[in-house]
Amino acid sequence: MPETATAIIAPPLPTVWPQFGQPLQLGVMASGNGSNLEAIAQAIHRGDLHAEIRAVIYNNPGAKVADRARRLGLPTVLLNHRQYPSREALDKEIVETLRRHGVEWVIMAGWMRCVTSVLIDAFPRQVLNIHPSLLPSFPGLRAVDQALAAGVKLAGCTVHHVELAVDSGPVIMQAAVPVEPDDSTETLQARIQQQEHVIYPAAIALAAIA
Ligand code: GRF
């Protein structure tokens, strides 16, 4: 189990991760770096998360997540939002792509687009997102900067079910980390991301048994 000494995680990490039944069929949606994709893939590889990543959808040509996915041997699909007339049209294509790959659980991991009811209704309660704040504090863009500007002493990350309003929806798991007096955006973000990589795989398992 990964090191969690600097973080408070609620609910606590499971000591025994559910391994019964068929593996969870995951589809990951990402726009940029893809470190959460990699953390989820590693948790699966370690045997901590009983799941398979069926497809990685990304929307920005050249995004690093696509290189990571290919290195991990995962199927990638580029759906460039710029080529769709509306958010709904993009989401319709996403739903079709996910279904074609046999996906049951939609894992948004740095997907920088608002999603619509077209996606949410196609996978009821099975669309998850991770956000770099202790929601409901600091939803939206630049959450880490928002936390620094507010002067909070605890920051963190949240895995939640996706609903229509941005960064809303029932919370599945959170991790809190200290904000140090000399933190920059980069240092705090790195501390938060370390915990994202711990809680996202665990939260997927938790959501699946709930
Ligand atoms: C994470 O900080 C996540 O909380 C936010 O986007 C970032 C994605 O990071 N939604 P990565 O692409 O997984 O490295």
Coordinates of C-alpha atoms and ligand atoms in Angstrom, one line a residue:
M1 CA 0.0 0.0 0.0
P2 CA 1.5 3.4 -0.9
E3 CA 2.9 5.8 1.8
T4 CA 0.2 8.1 3.3
A5 CA 2.0 9.5 6.3
T6 CA 1.6 13.2 5.4
A7 CA -2.1 12.9 4.5
I8 CA -5.4 12.3 6.3
I9 CA -7.6 10.2 4.1
A10 CA -11.3 9.9 4.6
P11 CA -12.7 7.3 4.5
P12 CA -9.6 5.4 5.4
L13 CA -7.9 3.3 2.6
P14 CA -9.3 -0.2 2.6
T15 CA -6.9 -2.7 4.0
V16 CA -8.3 -5.4 1.8
W17 CA -9.4 -4.2 -1.6
P18 CA -12.4 -5.9 -3.2
Q19 CA -11.2 -8.5 -5.6
F20 CA -14.3 -10.6 -6.2
G21 CA -16.3 -10.9 -9.4
Q22 CA -15.4 -9.6 -12.8
P23 CA -12.8 -6.9 -13.1
L24 CA -14.2 -3.4 -13.3
Q25 CA -14.2 -2.2 -16.9
L26 CA -12.8 1.3 -16.9
G27 CA -12.6 4.0 -19.5
V28 CA -10.3 6.9 -18.6
M29 CA -10.9 10.4 -20.0
A30 CA -7.9 12.8 -19.8
S31 CA -6.7 16.0 -21.4
G32 CA -3.1 16.5 -20.3
N33 CA -0.4 14.9 -18.3
G34 CA -2.0 11.6 -17.3
S35 CA -0.3 10.9 -14.0
N36 CA -3.6 9.7 -12.5
L37 CA -4.1 7.3 -15.4
E38 CA -0.7 5.9 -14.7
A39 CA -1.4 5.6 -10.9
I40 CA -4.6 3.7 -11.7
A41 CA -2.8 1.4 -14.1
Q42 CA -0.1 0.7 -11.5
A43 CA -2.7 -0.1 -8.8
I44 CA -4.2 -2.6 -11.3
H45 CA -0.8 -4.0 -12.0
R46 CA 0.0 -4.4 -8.3
G47 CA -3.3 -6.2 -7.8
D48 CA -4.7 -3.5 -5.6
L49 CA -7.6 -2.7 -8.0
H50 CA -9.5 -5.5 -9.7
A51 CA -10.1 -3.7 -13.0
E52 CA -9.1 -3.3 -16.6
I53 CA -8.6 -0.1 -18.5
R54 CA -10.5 -0.7 -21.8
A55 CA -9.8 2.7 -23.4
V56 CA -8.2 6.1 -22.8
I57 CA -10.0 9.0 -24.4
Y58 CA -8.1 12.2 -24.8
N59 CA -9.1 15.5 -26.5
N60 CA -5.8 17.4 -27.0
P61 CA -3.6 16.1 -29.8
G62 CA -0.1 15.6 -28.4
A63 CA -1.2 15.3 -24.8
K64 CA 1.3 13.4 -22.7
V65 CA -1.4 11.1 -21.5
A66 CA -1.5 9.5 -24.9
D67 CA 2.2 8.6 -24.7
R68 CA 1.7 7.2 -21.3
A69 CA -1.3 5.1 -22.4
R70 CA 0.6 3.7 -25.4
R71 CA 3.6 2.9 -23.1
L72 CA 1.2 1.1 -20.8
G73 CA -0.3 -0.8 -23.8
L74 CA -3.7 0.8 -23.5
P75 CA -6.0 1.6 -26.4
T76 CA -6.2 5.4 -27.0
V77 CA -8.9 7.3 -28.8
L78 CA -8.4 11.0 -29.7
L79 CA -11.7 12.9 -29.7
N80 CA -10.8 16.5 -30.3
H81 CA -13.5 18.7 -28.9
R82 CA -12.7 21.3 -31.5
Q83 CA -14.1 19.1 -34.2
Y84 CA -17.6 18.9 -32.6
P85 CA -20.4 21.4 -33.0
S86 CA -21.5 21.2 -29.3
R87 CA -20.6 19.7 -26.0
E88 CA -23.5 17.2 -26.5
A89 CA -22.2 16.1 -29.9
L90 CA -18.8 15.4 -28.3
D91 CA -20.3 13.5 -25.4
K92 CA -22.4 11.4 -27.7
E93 CA -19.3 10.3 -29.5
I94 CA -17.6 9.7 -26.1
V95 CA -20.5 7.5 -25.0
E96 CA -20.4 5.5 -28.2
T97 CA -16.7 5.0 -27.9
L98 CA -16.9 3.9 -24.3
R99 CA -19.7 1.5 -25.1
R100 CA -17.8 0.1 -28.1
H101 CA -14.8 -0.7 -25.7
G102 CA -17.0 -2.3 -23.1
V103 CA -16.6 0.4 -20.5
E104 CA -18.8 0.4 -17.4
W105 CA -17.0 3.0 -15.2
V106 CA -16.0 6.4 -16.6
I107 CA -13.0 7.8 -14.9
M108 CA -12.3 11.5 -15.5
A109 CA -8.7 12.1 -14.7
G110 CA -7.8 15.6 -15.7
W111 CA -10.5 15.9 -18.3
M112 CA -10.7 19.6 -18.8
R113 CA -14.1 19.8 -20.5
C114 CA -17.5 20.3 -18.9
V115 CA -19.6 17.2 -19.5
T116 CA -23.3 17.1 -20.3
S117 CA -26.3 14.9 -19.3
V118 CA -25.6 12.9 -22.5
L119 CA -22.6 11.3 -20.8
I120 CA -23.9 11.4 -17.2
D121 CA -27.2 9.8 -18.0
A122 CA -25.5 7.1 -20.1
F123 CA -23.6 5.8 -17.1
P124 CA -25.7 6.6 -14.1
R125 CA -23.6 7.0 -10.9
Q126 CA -20.7 5.5 -12.8
V127 CA -18.9 8.6 -13.9
L128 CA -16.2 9.7 -11.4
N129 CA -13.9 12.7 -11.3
I130 CA -10.9 13.8 -9.2
H131 CA -10.4 17.5 -8.3
P132 CA -7.4 19.0 -6.5
S133 CA -9.3 20.6 -3.6
L134 CA -11.3 19.5 -0.6
L135 CA -14.7 20.0 -2.2
P136 CA -17.0 21.9 -1.9
S137 CA -14.2 24.4 -1.3
F138 CA -12.5 25.7 -4.5
P139 CA -14.3 24.1 -7.4
G140 CA -13.4 25.1 -11.0
L141 CA -10.1 26.1 -12.5
R142 CA -6.8 26.7 -10.6
A143 CA -8.1 25.1 -7.4
V144 CA -4.6 25.0 -5.9
D145 CA -4.1 28.8 -6.4
Q146 CA -7.5 29.4 -5.0
A147 CA -6.5 27.5 -1.8
L148 CA -3.2 29.4 -1.5
A149 CA -5.0 32.7 -2.0
A150 CA -7.6 31.9 0.7
G151 CA -4.8 31.1 3.1
V152 CA -6.2 27.7 4.2
K153 CA -3.9 25.5 6.2
L154 CA -5.2 22.2 4.8
A155 CA -5.6 21.5 1.1
G156 CA -6.3 18.2 -0.6
C157 CA -8.1 16.3 -3.3
T158 CA -11.6 14.8 -3.8
V159 CA -12.9 11.9 -5.8
H160 CA -16.6 12.4 -6.4
H161 CA -19.5 11.2 -8.6
V162 CA -20.0 13.5 -11.5
E163 CA -23.2 15.6 -11.7
L164 CA -24.0 18.5 -14.1
A165 CA -22.7 21.4 -12.0
V166 CA -18.9 21.5 -12.3
D167 CA -17.0 19.7 -9.4
S168 CA -20.2 18.8 -7.6
G169 CA -21.7 15.4 -6.8
P170 CA -21.5 13.0 -3.9
V171 CA -18.0 12.7 -2.4
I172 CA -16.4 9.2 -2.4
M173 CA -13.0 9.8 -0.9
Q174 CA -10.8 12.8 0.1
A175 CA -7.2 13.3 1.3
A176 CA -6.1 16.3 3.2
V177 CA -2.5 17.6 3.1
P178 CA -0.9 20.4 5.1
V179 CA -0.2 23.8 3.3
E180 CA 3.3 24.8 4.3
P181 CA 4.1 28.5 4.8
D182 CA 6.5 28.6 1.9
D183 CA 4.4 26.6 -0.6
S184 CA 4.2 27.7 -4.2
T185 CA 1.5 26.4 -6.6
E186 CA 4.0 23.8 -7.8
T187 CA 5.0 22.4 -4.3
L188 CA 1.4 22.3 -3.0
Q189 CA 0.2 20.8 -6.3
A190 CA 2.9 18.1 -6.1
R191 CA 1.9 17.2 -2.5
I192 CA -1.8 17.0 -3.5
Q193 CA -1.1 14.9 -6.6
Q194 CA 0.9 12.4 -4.5
Q195 CA -2.4 11.8 -2.6
E196 CA -4.5 11.8 -5.8
H197 CA -2.5 8.8 -6.9
V198 CA -3.3 7.0 -3.7
I199 CA -7.0 7.8 -3.4
Y200 CA -8.2 7.5 -7.0
P201 CA -7.7 3.8 -7.3
A202 CA -9.1 3.2 -3.8
A203 CA -12.1 5.4 -4.5
I204 CA -12.9 3.5 -7.7
A205 CA -12.9 0.3 -5.7
L206 CA -15.0 1.9 -3.0
A207 CA -17.6 3.3 -5.5
A208 CA -17.9 -0.1 -7.1
I209 CA -18.9 -1.9 -3.8
A210 CA -21.2 0.9 -2.6
Ligands
GRF1 C1 -5.3 16.5 -11.3 O1 -4.7 17.5 -10.4 C2 -6.8 16.4 -11.1 O2 -7.1 16.7 -9.8 C3 -7.3 17.5 -12.0 O3 -6.5 17.5 -13.1 C4 -5.2 17.0 -12.7 C5 -4.8 15.9 -13.7 O4 -3.5 15.5 -13.5 N1 -8.7 17.2 -12.3 P1 -2.9 14.3 -14.3 O5 -3.2 14.7 -15.8 O6 -3.6 13.0 -14.0 O7 -1.5 14.3 -14.0

